């Protein structure tokens, strides 16, 4: 576990935030929304509202024409964002503008092609200068990621990789080794989207991941309710919420109404996260 | 001259810089499982024997290599031979790959098969093989393709497959692949994704090529038998590129045999009007290397990396990326690529129908349209093989508008 040594000394905003959470015994809340849905200006308001409501890390989805890992909710958000003219360059200027207003850790969540077309080096430099803290590329695994990892780490960006229920122990070790900041564990086989219940296999899976890493583990896919977050207490260091938030944006009558709904949802989920080990919300 | 063929891809599924495995983590272990199962099956004489038996007795191999005497006379140049993949069961080359992957799915203990389809030929072939092997089958098809190839939708349903219409994006082949990938990522433990072309993540481009290699192996023997020599030129249409690589591969080591892939030129040169990824020299814009649906290859896209819309009269060629091995063959100048328009393809279909009594699929008609331009300029003692990848029954509603 040489990884733990590096991550402890890593001064990224992400690592610092997880260190604080660990110290106070809180579980973290990672909030995903698609950038540019319905506009980049709106996304800026949404991020500030969620950070104010207690989100520990914000993931900004870069919209892509062919989001194969996403369910219908995020697919529709990507379509709306692209129709509004959102580009990767635009998302990077949003990061810059946000960084002037908040210290919340920001992760860029993208498919590979837009990043590849900008150029790995150029992307890493611009993202870093703008004030992004980490990058997660849905369709790049550590196997294909050598060049990408090198470019990101050169510019001090955390590379976050996904672990899945189908990952073998051998692969989990590879993923842990390549991840910085935190490790993102997918709760079930499937695409993004809220579900009523978390997968039964999740506890065993989380324990398998814990065995190979001391990095913080964030669990995502299918999390929308306080009860889901409570269940993760003791299993994970953070819960990731995406589709449920994107749905709030889709449903809201206006941008201010969406910002309000996002803040309320984040507050509710963060409340469950702070309670950490508590199982009470399950009954409630 | 014969040069030792370099066997691609490498261990990471790379054809030079192209190919690879760009997928969500959930799919990596299943792709590794598939890679190992395929490597074992390939070495297992029992698997090969079973596949050969079905190719012969169920699909109808070998297919004839027919001398097109009236077309040759009409064009007044090269001697033209037609590899009759259209005569296969279900009407296109697609069945070669479906039988191979179907047997592999059974071997891996998968009871459910999913597939994408554009023209519907791959969907029909998959549904056929699933019925023959007793597997559950779901086929994803873009809503636009369901309209323009609806005869194939009926065929799939009659064969017991569930056909799921896809309304996202451009409502064509690309979106059907997205939806099939989403199904696979969800049901990966019970399901085999029977991908229909030399696309997607490793091992698909290699495995699908291997299952179609029989086309070129037969053609090489057949042409040596009748002409006593190798051909000067091979011509095939290129959607993802499976029928083309199937014909080309056995000839790669014969440097004197020129290889020509024909893409869909659609209705114009601007991005969005065509599906020509390798024909920049012919003025078709918008293709650059990039990653789409698991593989790194030439992709039609916008400057900021969004995948472009495409157009072709032929659903099977209407796709923004080309198989990675073709990108590599083009880089090495081992194969050439060009494109022909919708109108030229339709006109070529009519020509073949009237001169040879064969109604080709609109996909295959693209290869023919290019040959119609080239053959007259070739010496009379030169020899060309055209891959007739499928028959045109499915296209009758479109062709009827032009009669
Ligand atoms: C008859 C026929 N030819 C060609 C193609 C294009 O595919 P590929 O380039 O993989 O041969 C299709 C695809 O649907 C087809 O049906």
XYZ file of C-alpha atoms and ligand atoms in Angstrom:
703
model
C 0.000 0.000 0.000
C 2.355 2.684 -1.191
C -0.770 4.474 -2.358
C -1.758 5.570 1.153
C 1.519 7.390 1.627
C 1.060 9.441 -1.543
C -2.557 10.262 -0.888
C -1.856 11.383 2.665
C 0.701 13.898 1.480
C -1.348 14.881 -1.555
C -2.581 18.392 -0.933
C -5.439 18.372 -3.401
C -8.702 19.950 -2.308
C -10.303 16.532 -2.647
C -7.868 14.815 -0.288
C -8.100 17.638 2.216
C -11.865 17.458 2.228
C -11.872 13.704 2.797
C -9.288 14.089 5.557
C -11.556 16.609 7.304
C -14.533 14.292 6.922
C -12.605 11.396 8.364
C -11.535 13.509 11.309
C -15.072 14.565 12.124
C -16.472 11.081 11.500
C -18.811 12.273 8.780
C -19.670 10.556 5.572
C -19.216 12.792 2.526
C -21.712 13.692 -0.143
C -20.582 13.911 -3.785
C -23.067 15.689 -6.044
C -23.152 15.181 -9.838
C -24.910 17.413 -12.327
C -24.481 17.795 -16.080
C -22.788 21.083 -16.953
C -24.760 23.297 -19.298
C -28.157 21.867 -18.386
C -30.014 24.068 -19.075
C -27.133 26.594 -19.418
C -23.657 27.150 -17.997
C -24.901 30.196 -16.072
C -27.544 28.034 -14.433
C -24.965 25.352 -13.621
C -22.911 27.973 -11.790
C -25.880 28.849 -9.585
C -26.623 25.166 -8.996
C -23.064 24.390 -7.895
C -23.000 27.309 -5.486
C -26.372 26.298 -4.067
C -25.270 22.679 -3.556
C -21.938 23.674 -2.032
C -23.801 25.980 0.329
C -26.144 23.162 1.292
C -23.274 20.891 2.287
C -22.087 18.978 -0.789
C -18.480 17.953 -0.150
C -17.398 17.380 -3.758
C -19.102 18.479 -6.979
C -18.839 16.438 -10.161
C -19.475 18.411 -13.330
C -20.584 16.189 -16.178
C -19.225 17.194 -19.592
C -22.095 16.481 -21.988
C -21.390 13.956 -24.758
C -23.456 12.950 -27.774
C -23.162 9.223 -27.009
C -23.302 8.645 -23.251
C -23.233 4.816 -23.240
C -22.806 4.565 -19.464
C -25.781 6.753 -18.667
C -29.448 6.047 -18.139
C -32.314 8.115 -19.607
C -32.178 10.977 -17.054
C -28.550 11.931 -17.705
C -28.949 11.193 -21.415
C -31.678 13.820 -21.573
C -29.567 16.263 -19.556
C -26.679 15.796 -22.007
C -28.981 16.435 -24.924
C -30.281 19.627 -23.315
C -26.749 20.797 -22.553
C -25.536 20.116 -26.084
C -28.546 21.858 -27.573
C -27.612 24.857 -25.430
C -24.206 24.827 -27.145
C -22.131 23.483 -24.247
C -18.536 22.535 -25.090
C -15.651 21.259 -22.994
C -13.985 24.663 -23.342
C -17.156 26.232 -21.981
C -17.181 23.871 -19.004
C -13.579 24.826 -18.238
C -14.497 28.513 -18.160
C -17.331 27.635 -15.807
C -14.801 25.962 -13.506
C -12.682 29.098 -13.579
C -15.609 31.304 -12.709
C -16.705 28.930 -9.917
C -13.226 28.777 -8.462
C -13.334 32.529 -7.863
C -16.418 32.000 -5.698
C -16.057 28.684 -3.871
C -13.448 26.321 -2.503
C -15.628 23.221 -3.020
C -13.610 20.440 -4.728
C -14.556 20.138 -8.412
C -14.259 16.952 -10.467
C -14.696 16.935 -14.248
C -16.670 13.874 -15.281
C -16.391 13.154 -19.009
C -16.354 10.612 -21.773
C -12.939 10.309 -23.375
C -13.481 11.715 -26.853
C -14.049 15.410 -26.025
C -10.922 15.355 -23.820
C -8.919 13.531 -26.474
C -9.926 16.037 -29.146
C -8.855 18.963 -26.980
C -5.575 17.120 -26.401
C -4.651 15.461 -23.091
C -1.895 17.948 -22.318
C -3.925 21.038 -23.187
C -6.941 19.759 -21.284
C -4.889 18.972 -18.171
C -3.194 22.338 -18.185
C -6.388 24.327 -18.737
C -8.408 22.323 -16.221
C -5.709 22.761 -13.632
C -5.300 26.484 -14.239
C -9.081 26.927 -14.123
C -9.121 25.329 -10.680
C -10.432 21.805 -11.226
C -9.217 19.212 -8.735
C -9.903 15.865 -10.294
C -10.944 14.087 -13.481
C -13.043 10.992 -14.033
C -13.313 9.532 -17.544
C -16.128 7.007 -17.825
C -14.662 5.018 -20.687
C -11.015 4.964 -19.682
C -9.840 2.236 -17.319
C -6.321 2.027 -15.870
C -5.441 -0.455 -18.666
C -5.792 2.219 -21.363
C -5.001 5.154 -19.131
C -1.205 5.443 -18.922
C -0.808 8.539 -21.080
C -3.896 10.118 -19.619
C -2.770 9.540 -16.040
C 0.620 10.980 -16.752
C -0.818 14.156 -18.269
C -3.258 14.673 -15.387
C -0.764 14.029 -12.610
C 1.751 16.350 -14.237
C -0.772 19.123 -13.651
C -1.744 18.030 -10.160
C -5.174 16.683 -11.105
C -6.495 13.652 -9.217
C -7.423 10.758 -11.507
C -10.494 8.992 -10.199
C -11.223 5.547 -11.624
C -14.353 3.449 -11.374
C -14.579 0.064 -9.679
C -17.515 -2.198 -10.565
C -19.253 -5.303 -9.233
C -17.695 -7.257 -12.106
C -14.146 -6.127 -11.275
C -11.935 -8.994 -10.152
C -9.712 -8.568 -7.082
C -6.798 -8.215 -9.456
C -8.544 -5.357 -11.240
C -9.576 -3.696 -7.979
C -5.901 -3.553 -7.023
C -5.050 -2.015 -10.412
C -7.832 0.559 -10.011
C -6.743 1.445 -6.477
C -3.180 1.864 -7.637
C -4.227 4.241 -10.444
C -6.723 6.311 -8.440
C -5.982 9.563 -6.645
C -8.261 11.563 -4.362
C -10.898 8.882 -4.016
C -12.087 5.712 -5.641
C -15.545 5.599 -7.190
C -17.364 2.345 -6.605
C -20.313 1.590 -8.890
C -22.993 0.024 -6.701
C -24.441 -2.309 -9.327
C -24.045 -3.475 -12.934
C -25.913 -1.038 -15.113
C -26.128 2.560 -16.247
C -26.643 5.651 -14.119
C -30.111 6.166 -12.692
C -31.997 6.196 -9.423
C -33.359 2.911 -8.058
C -35.570 2.102 -5.071
C -33.058 -0.180 -3.438
C -29.323 -0.608 -3.354
C -27.915 -3.915 -4.609
C -27.689 -6.739 -2.055
C -24.143 -7.443 -3.180
C -22.959 -3.939 -2.226
C -21.655 -4.595 1.314
C -19.495 -7.526 0.207
C -18.260 -5.522 -2.778
C -17.369 -2.517 -0.626
C -15.411 -4.779 1.727
C -13.483 -6.233 -1.239
C -12.505 -2.713 -2.293
C -11.593 -1.715 1.251
C -9.107 -4.563 1.372
C -7.076 -3.153 -1.532
C -7.022 0.551 -0.710
C -6.889 3.134 2.023
C -8.222 5.790 -0.370
C -11.657 7.179 0.441
C -14.373 5.128 -1.279
C -17.366 6.907 -2.793
C -20.313 4.752 -3.790
C -22.540 5.822 -6.646
C -25.260 4.712 -9.120
C -28.795 4.391 -7.849
C -28.554 6.643 -4.789
C -31.401 9.112 -4.321
C -32.848 8.790 -0.798
C -31.542 9.460 2.713
C -32.080 5.760 3.449
C -29.608 4.803 0.707
C -27.022 7.125 2.188
C -27.545 5.780 5.706
C -27.028 2.216 4.535
C -23.578 3.219 3.270
C -22.505 4.284 6.771
C -19.555 2.134 7.748
C -19.167 0.790 4.208
C -18.108 3.901 2.328
C -16.601 7.324 2.901
C -19.022 9.110 0.624
C -22.207 8.704 -1.350
C -22.500 9.986 -4.927
C -25.852 11.359 -6.043
C -26.426 12.150 -9.717
C -29.623 11.269 -11.557
C -31.787 12.294 -8.579
C -30.295 15.798 -8.722
C -30.480 16.000 -12.504
C -34.135 15.042 -12.234
C -34.727 17.985 -9.877
C -33.321 20.279 -12.573
C -35.506 18.671 -15.227
C -38.624 18.983 -13.107
C -38.165 22.537 -11.859
C -40.180 25.370 -13.380
C -37.269 27.825 -13.380
C -33.548 28.072 -12.692
C -34.022 29.618 -9.217
C -36.591 26.929 -8.379
C -34.138 24.239 -9.520
C -31.344 25.736 -7.398
C -33.653 25.690 -4.398
C -34.742 22.099 -5.016
C -31.106 20.997 -5.423
C -30.099 22.670 -2.170
C -32.995 21.041 -0.335
C -32.180 17.589 -1.701
C -28.475 17.981 -0.898
C -29.277 19.138 2.638
C -31.503 16.111 3.189
C -28.926 13.649 1.885
C -26.034 15.317 3.674
C -28.050 15.089 6.863
C -28.206 11.325 6.412
C -24.497 11.292 5.620
C -23.569 13.240 8.757
C -25.543 10.774 10.822
C -23.138 8.288 9.248
C -23.584 4.892 10.860
C -27.122 5.690 11.964
C -29.766 3.417 10.505
C -32.709 5.414 11.834
C -33.605 7.037 8.506
C -34.257 3.588 7.144
C -37.315 3.259 9.327
C -38.337 6.908 8.898
C 5.187 -10.976 -54.534
C 4.271 -12.475 -51.197
C 5.199 -10.841 -47.913
C 4.716 -12.535 -44.572
C 1.492 -11.104 -43.177
C 1.895 -9.343 -39.852
C -0.815 -10.640 -37.571
C -2.788 -7.850 -35.964
C -3.965 -6.850 -33.423
C -1.354 -6.932 -30.662
C -2.097 -8.293 -27.183
C -3.925 -5.094 -26.199
C -6.169 -5.235 -29.226
C -4.271 -2.537 -31.123
C -3.911 -2.270 -34.862
C -1.020 0.165 -34.808
C -2.433 3.045 -32.770
C -6.072 2.044 -33.431
C -8.423 -0.250 -31.546
C -8.018 -0.906 -27.832
C -10.669 -1.157 -25.141
C -12.388 2.081 -24.104
C -15.310 0.936 -22.013
C -16.773 1.495 -18.568
C -15.080 -0.657 -15.924
C -18.130 -2.931 -15.634
C -17.448 -4.288 -19.118
C -13.732 -4.976 -18.765
C -13.957 -8.307 -16.956
C -16.649 -9.598 -19.365
C -14.512 -8.555 -22.340
C -11.559 -10.394 -20.837
C -13.790 -13.435 -20.335
C -14.878 -13.227 -23.968
C -11.299 -12.831 -25.146
C -10.213 -15.956 -23.281
C -13.247 -17.988 -24.339
C -12.627 -17.024 -27.952
C -8.907 -17.836 -27.753
C -9.798 -21.292 -26.436
C -12.531 -21.895 -28.969
C -10.241 -20.905 -31.808
C -7.792 -23.606 -30.796
C -10.490 -26.229 -30.216
C -11.005 -28.494 -33.268
C -14.470 -29.422 -32.009
C -15.585 -25.783 -32.075
C -14.178 -25.292 -35.564
C -15.841 -28.462 -36.775
C -19.214 -27.439 -35.419
C -18.868 -23.977 -36.952
C -17.809 -25.396 -40.319
C -20.764 -27.770 -40.253
C -23.252 -24.962 -39.629
C -21.606 -22.668 -42.189
C -21.976 -25.401 -44.777
C -25.300 -27.003 -43.907
C -27.215 -24.142 -42.358
C -25.786 -20.994 -43.939
C -24.911 -22.392 -47.365
C -21.133 -22.010 -47.647
C -19.107 -21.984 -49.774
C -20.684 -19.172 -51.768
C -20.036 -19.050 -55.523
C -17.488 -16.775 -57.132
C -19.389 -15.881 -60.239
C -17.912 -14.401 -63.394
C -20.103 -11.406 -64.262
C -19.880 -11.774 -68.022
C -22.465 -9.199 -69.069
C -21.283 -6.588 -66.576
C -17.693 -7.171 -67.721
C -18.712 -6.770 -71.349
C -20.804 -3.690 -70.560
C -17.972 -1.924 -68.746
C -15.353 -3.023 -71.258
C -12.388 -3.282 -68.896
C -11.376 -5.600 -66.079
C -12.785 -9.106 -65.787
C -15.273 -8.882 -62.916
C -15.999 -11.693 -60.479
C -18.721 -11.439 -57.862
C -18.390 -13.140 -54.490
C -21.985 -14.132 -53.815
C -22.414 -13.572 -50.069
C -25.954 -12.503 -50.960
C -26.785 -16.170 -51.502
C -26.173 -17.058 -47.872
C -29.060 -17.927 -45.588
C -30.710 -14.680 -44.350
C -29.299 -12.816 -47.347
C -25.983 -11.311 -46.274
C -22.487 -12.097 -45.033
C -23.585 -11.271 -41.479
C -24.518 -14.891 -40.718
C -20.821 -15.959 -40.774
C -20.119 -13.913 -37.660
C -23.449 -14.693 -35.991
C -22.876 -18.431 -36.163
C -19.386 -18.040 -34.726
C -20.430 -15.802 -31.865
C -23.627 -17.788 -31.277
C -21.645 -20.979 -30.729
C -19.272 -19.042 -28.501
C -22.191 -17.750 -26.401
C -23.420 -21.314 -25.903
C -19.902 -22.354 -24.949
C -19.749 -19.544 -22.372
C -23.095 -20.605 -20.920
C -24.880 -17.373 -21.881
C -28.575 -17.914 -22.482
C -29.445 -14.473 -23.746
C -28.129 -12.691 -26.828
C -28.432 -9.020 -27.651
C -27.485 -7.248 -30.863
C -27.715 -3.911 -32.622
C -28.752 -3.660 -36.215
C -28.772 -0.965 -38.883
C -30.035 -2.465 -42.112
C -31.617 -5.267 -40.137
C -29.412 -7.905 -41.773
C -27.304 -8.422 -38.687
C -30.451 -8.452 -36.554
C -32.071 -11.060 -38.785
C -28.928 -13.189 -38.801
C -28.669 -12.927 -35.002
C -32.347 -13.781 -34.511
C -31.908 -16.725 -36.874
C -28.895 -18.101 -35.041
C -30.578 -17.538 -31.660
C -33.583 -19.556 -32.867
C -31.341 -22.297 -34.253
C -29.368 -22.524 -30.982
C -32.306 -21.980 -28.615
C -31.220 -18.646 -27.134
C -33.272 -15.654 -26.045
C -32.698 -12.713 -28.413
C -33.193 -8.950 -28.139
C -32.288 -6.667 -31.049
C -31.874 -2.883 -30.760
C -32.671 -0.886 -33.882
C -32.878 2.843 -34.514
C -36.438 4.040 -35.070
C -35.498 5.536 -38.447
C -33.989 2.217 -39.544
C -37.103 0.365 -38.373
C -39.066 2.456 -40.833
C -36.751 2.136 -43.803
C -35.987 -1.571 -43.302
C -39.264 -2.699 -41.844
C -39.362 -5.975 -43.741
C -36.420 -7.066 -41.636
C -38.273 -6.038 -38.475
C -41.046 -8.470 -39.413
C -38.494 -11.193 -40.090
C -36.824 -10.754 -36.693
C -40.152 -10.862 -34.886
C -41.230 -13.944 -36.810
C -37.999 -15.588 -35.709
C -38.940 -14.941 -32.093
C -36.658 -12.010 -31.345
C -37.743 -8.940 -29.458
C -37.005 -5.801 -31.506
C -36.550 -2.675 -29.405
C -36.811 0.666 -31.207
C -34.265 3.318 -30.240
C -35.430 6.925 -30.314
C -32.368 8.694 -28.964
C -29.788 10.660 -30.967
C -29.931 10.108 -34.719
C -32.265 7.077 -34.356
C -29.888 4.944 -36.439
C -27.140 2.324 -36.003
C -24.947 4.355 -33.643
C -27.796 4.856 -31.208
C -28.761 1.189 -31.438
C -25.196 0.297 -30.380
C -25.424 2.735 -27.433
C -28.602 1.040 -26.282
C -27.179 -2.459 -26.720
C -24.138 -1.431 -24.664
C -26.437 -0.145 -21.913
C -28.301 -3.446 -21.900
C -25.026 -5.361 -21.790
C -23.617 -3.319 -18.925
C -26.814 -4.086 -16.992
C -27.260 -7.792 -17.800
C -23.646 -8.654 -18.378
C -23.619 -11.865 -16.374
C -26.374 -13.611 -18.337
C -25.938 -11.989 -21.707
C -23.621 -12.118 -24.701
C -23.460 -9.001 -26.850
C -23.317 -10.252 -30.430
C -21.768 -7.208 -32.084
C -22.284 -7.137 -35.823
C -19.218 -5.549 -37.308
C -15.470 -5.104 -36.794
C -16.154 -2.359 -34.263
C -16.247 -1.988 -30.509
C -13.710 -2.943 -27.873
C -11.128 -5.691 -28.181
C -11.631 -8.606 -28.931
C -14.582 -7.747 -31.213
C -12.711 -6.251 -34.202
C -10.380 -9.258 -34.291
C -12.999 -11.904 -33.558
C -15.593 -10.618 -36.035
C -12.873 -10.377 -38.698
C -11.789 -13.953 -38.030
C -15.350 -15.225 -38.451
C -15.619 -13.451 -41.830
C -12.153 -14.434 -43.020
C -13.742 -17.418 -44.742
C -14.979 -15.057 -47.486
C -11.456 -14.266 -48.678
C -10.106 -17.758 -48.092
C -12.768 -19.199 -50.398
C -12.382 -16.418 -52.938
C -8.626 -16.933 -53.136
C -8.999 -20.638 -53.900
C -11.825 -19.972 -56.336
C -10.003 -17.317 -58.331
C -6.829 -19.425 -58.492
C -8.972 -22.239 -59.844
C -10.624 -20.293 -62.631
C -8.034 -17.656 -63.496
C -4.901 -19.418 -62.360
C -3.741 -16.238 -60.669
C -4.539 -13.761 -57.929
C -6.827 -10.798 -58.654
C -5.542 -7.266 -59.227
C -8.211 -5.578 -57.143
C -10.755 -6.385 -54.437
C -13.713 -4.061 -53.906
C -16.109 -4.057 -50.937
C -18.416 -1.616 -49.199
C -17.458 -0.428 -45.721
C -19.900 0.315 -42.930
C -18.048 -0.897 -39.856
C -16.013 -2.924 -42.296
C -16.782 -6.593 -41.643
C -17.536 -7.807 -45.158
C -14.591 -5.822 -46.502
C -12.048 -7.165 -44.010
C -13.540 -10.646 -44.474
C -12.649 -10.500 -48.164
C -9.378 -8.573 -47.779
C -7.733 -10.450 -44.961
C -6.616 -13.581 -46.802
C -4.992 -11.337 -49.422
C -3.148 -8.936 -47.093
C 0.137 -10.752 -47.594
C -0.143 -10.567 -51.385
C 1.187 -7.084 -52.068
C 0.083 -7.169 -55.718
C -3.581 -7.390 -54.801
C -5.000 -3.886 -54.359
C -7.732 -3.422 -51.767
C -10.474 -0.842 -52.121
C -13.125 -0.009 -49.521
C -16.155 2.040 -50.548
C -17.962 4.186 -47.999
C -21.275 6.001 -48.106
C -20.964 9.411 -49.766
C -24.607 10.160 -48.998
C -25.910 13.374 -50.496
C -22.966 15.748 -50.055
C -19.448 16.436 -48.808
C -20.346 18.467 -45.704
C -20.314 16.926 -42.240
C -23.712 15.364 -41.568
C -24.452 14.621 -45.220
C -22.354 11.463 -45.575
C -20.773 8.551 -43.703
C -17.307 8.653 -45.329
C -14.612 8.410 -42.680
C -11.578 7.631 -44.801
C -12.346 9.597 -47.946
C -10.947 13.012 -47.028
C -8.973 12.905 -50.274
C -12.287 12.782 -52.131
C -13.455 15.880 -50.270
C -15.530 14.357 -47.462
C -14.971 16.380 -44.307
C -15.151 15.814 -40.577
C -13.292 12.581 -39.764
C -10.456 12.469 -37.242
C -9.113 9.739 -34.980
C -11.176 9.514 -31.814
C -12.922 7.147 -29.437
C -16.457 5.938 -30.042
C -18.174 2.913 -28.525
C -15.092 1.207 -27.214
C -12.526 1.695 -29.926
C -10.049 4.280 -31.204
C -10.407 4.853 -34.935
C -11.454 7.442 -37.506
C -14.684 9.074 -36.373
C -16.884 11.726 -37.969
C -17.108 14.432 -35.334
C -17.360 18.112 -34.580
C -14.212 20.096 -33.686
C -15.008 19.766 -29.966
C -15.379 16.000 -30.068
C -19.118 15.435 -30.298
C -20.004 12.601 -32.662
C -21.501 13.902 -35.902
C -24.742 12.892 -37.485
C -24.397 10.903 -40.694
C -26.516 10.218 -43.720
C -26.722 7.350 -46.172
C -29.534 5.860 -48.212
C -28.170 2.560 -46.945
C -28.801 1.936 -43.247
C -25.912 -0.526 -42.994
C -23.332 2.111 -43.953
C -24.888 4.954 -41.972
C -22.394 5.045 -39.096
C -19.792 7.630 -37.972
C -16.808 5.350 -37.242
C -14.842 2.742 -39.181
C -13.337 -0.459 -37.795
C -9.833 0.119 -36.370
C -8.110 -2.366 -38.672
C -9.302 -0.395 -41.701
C -7.885 2.808 -40.203
C -4.565 1.007 -39.833
C -4.642 -0.443 -43.366
C -5.329 3.059 -44.690
C -2.470 4.603 -42.694
C -0.114 1.967 -44.062
C -1.434 2.544 -47.601
C -2.242 -1.166 -47.788
C -5.890 -0.442 -48.567
C -7.520 2.551 -50.270
C -10.865 4.042 -49.371
C -13.290 6.168 -51.303
C -16.981 7.019 -51.232
C -19.912 7.078 -53.655
C -23.191 8.966 -53.450
C -26.667 7.663 -52.640
C -27.689 8.229 -56.253
C -24.711 6.356 -57.687
C -25.448 3.397 -55.408
C -29.094 3.251 -56.423
C -28.156 3.479 -60.113
C -25.602 0.688 -59.662
C -28.231 -1.557 -58.059
C -30.379 -1.121 -61.147
C -27.454 -1.863 -63.451
C -26.640 -5.129 -61.707
C -30.286 -6.186 -61.652
C -30.631 -5.674 -65.416
C -27.272 -7.018 -66.515
C -26.744 -9.946 -64.169
C -30.166 -10.742 -62.722
C -29.014 -9.918 -59.195
C -30.660 -7.298 -56.995
C -27.955 -6.201 -54.547
C -28.361 -4.720 -51.091
C -27.911 -0.932 -51.167
C -24.775 -1.396 -49.046
C -23.171 -3.717 -51.608
C -24.362 -1.430 -54.416
C -21.890 1.193 -53.143
C -18.966 -1.114 -53.929
C -20.465 -1.812 -57.324
C -20.941 1.893 -58.083
C -17.223 2.515 -57.571
C -16.341 -0.499 -59.685
C -18.520 0.806 -62.491
C -16.302 3.898 -62.575
C -13.003 2.039 -62.279
C -13.366 -1.148 -64.281
C -13.541 0.527 -67.714
C -10.155 2.167 -67.054
C -8.502 -1.156 -66.225
C -6.846 -3.447 -68.808
C -9.008 -6.205 -70.226
C -6.808 -8.909 -68.806
C -7.006 -7.541 -65.257
C -9.147 -9.319 -62.668
C -11.392 -7.784 -60.009
C -13.409 -9.398 -57.226
C -16.452 -7.529 -55.956
C -17.872 -8.571 -52.599
C -21.627 -8.733 -52.966
C -22.262 -8.614 -49.228
C -26.042 -8.924 -49.384
C -29.175 -9.079 -51.469
C -31.618 -6.262 -51.985
C -34.927 -7.751 -50.869
C -34.870 -5.611 -47.719
C -34.406 -2.478 -49.840
C -37.323 -2.979 -52.220
C -39.378 -0.183 -50.673
C -36.532 2.272 -51.224
C -35.595 0.939 -54.668
C -39.241 1.013 -55.755
C -39.114 4.813 -55.642
C -36.451 4.804 -58.342
C -37.802 2.177 -60.771
C -25.578 -6.381 -46.929
C -24.707 -5.562 -46.027
N -23.490 -5.202 -46.454
C -22.677 -4.437 -45.713
C -23.062 -3.981 -44.472
C -22.122 -3.084 -43.721
O -21.439 -3.701 -42.673
P -19.922 -4.095 -42.791
O -19.161 -2.904 -43.236
O -19.571 -4.513 -41.409
O -19.789 -5.202 -43.759
C -24.318 -4.342 -43.969
C -24.729 -3.895 -42.624
O -25.830 -3.929 -42.214
C -25.146 -5.146 -44.771
O -26.375 -5.511 -44.353
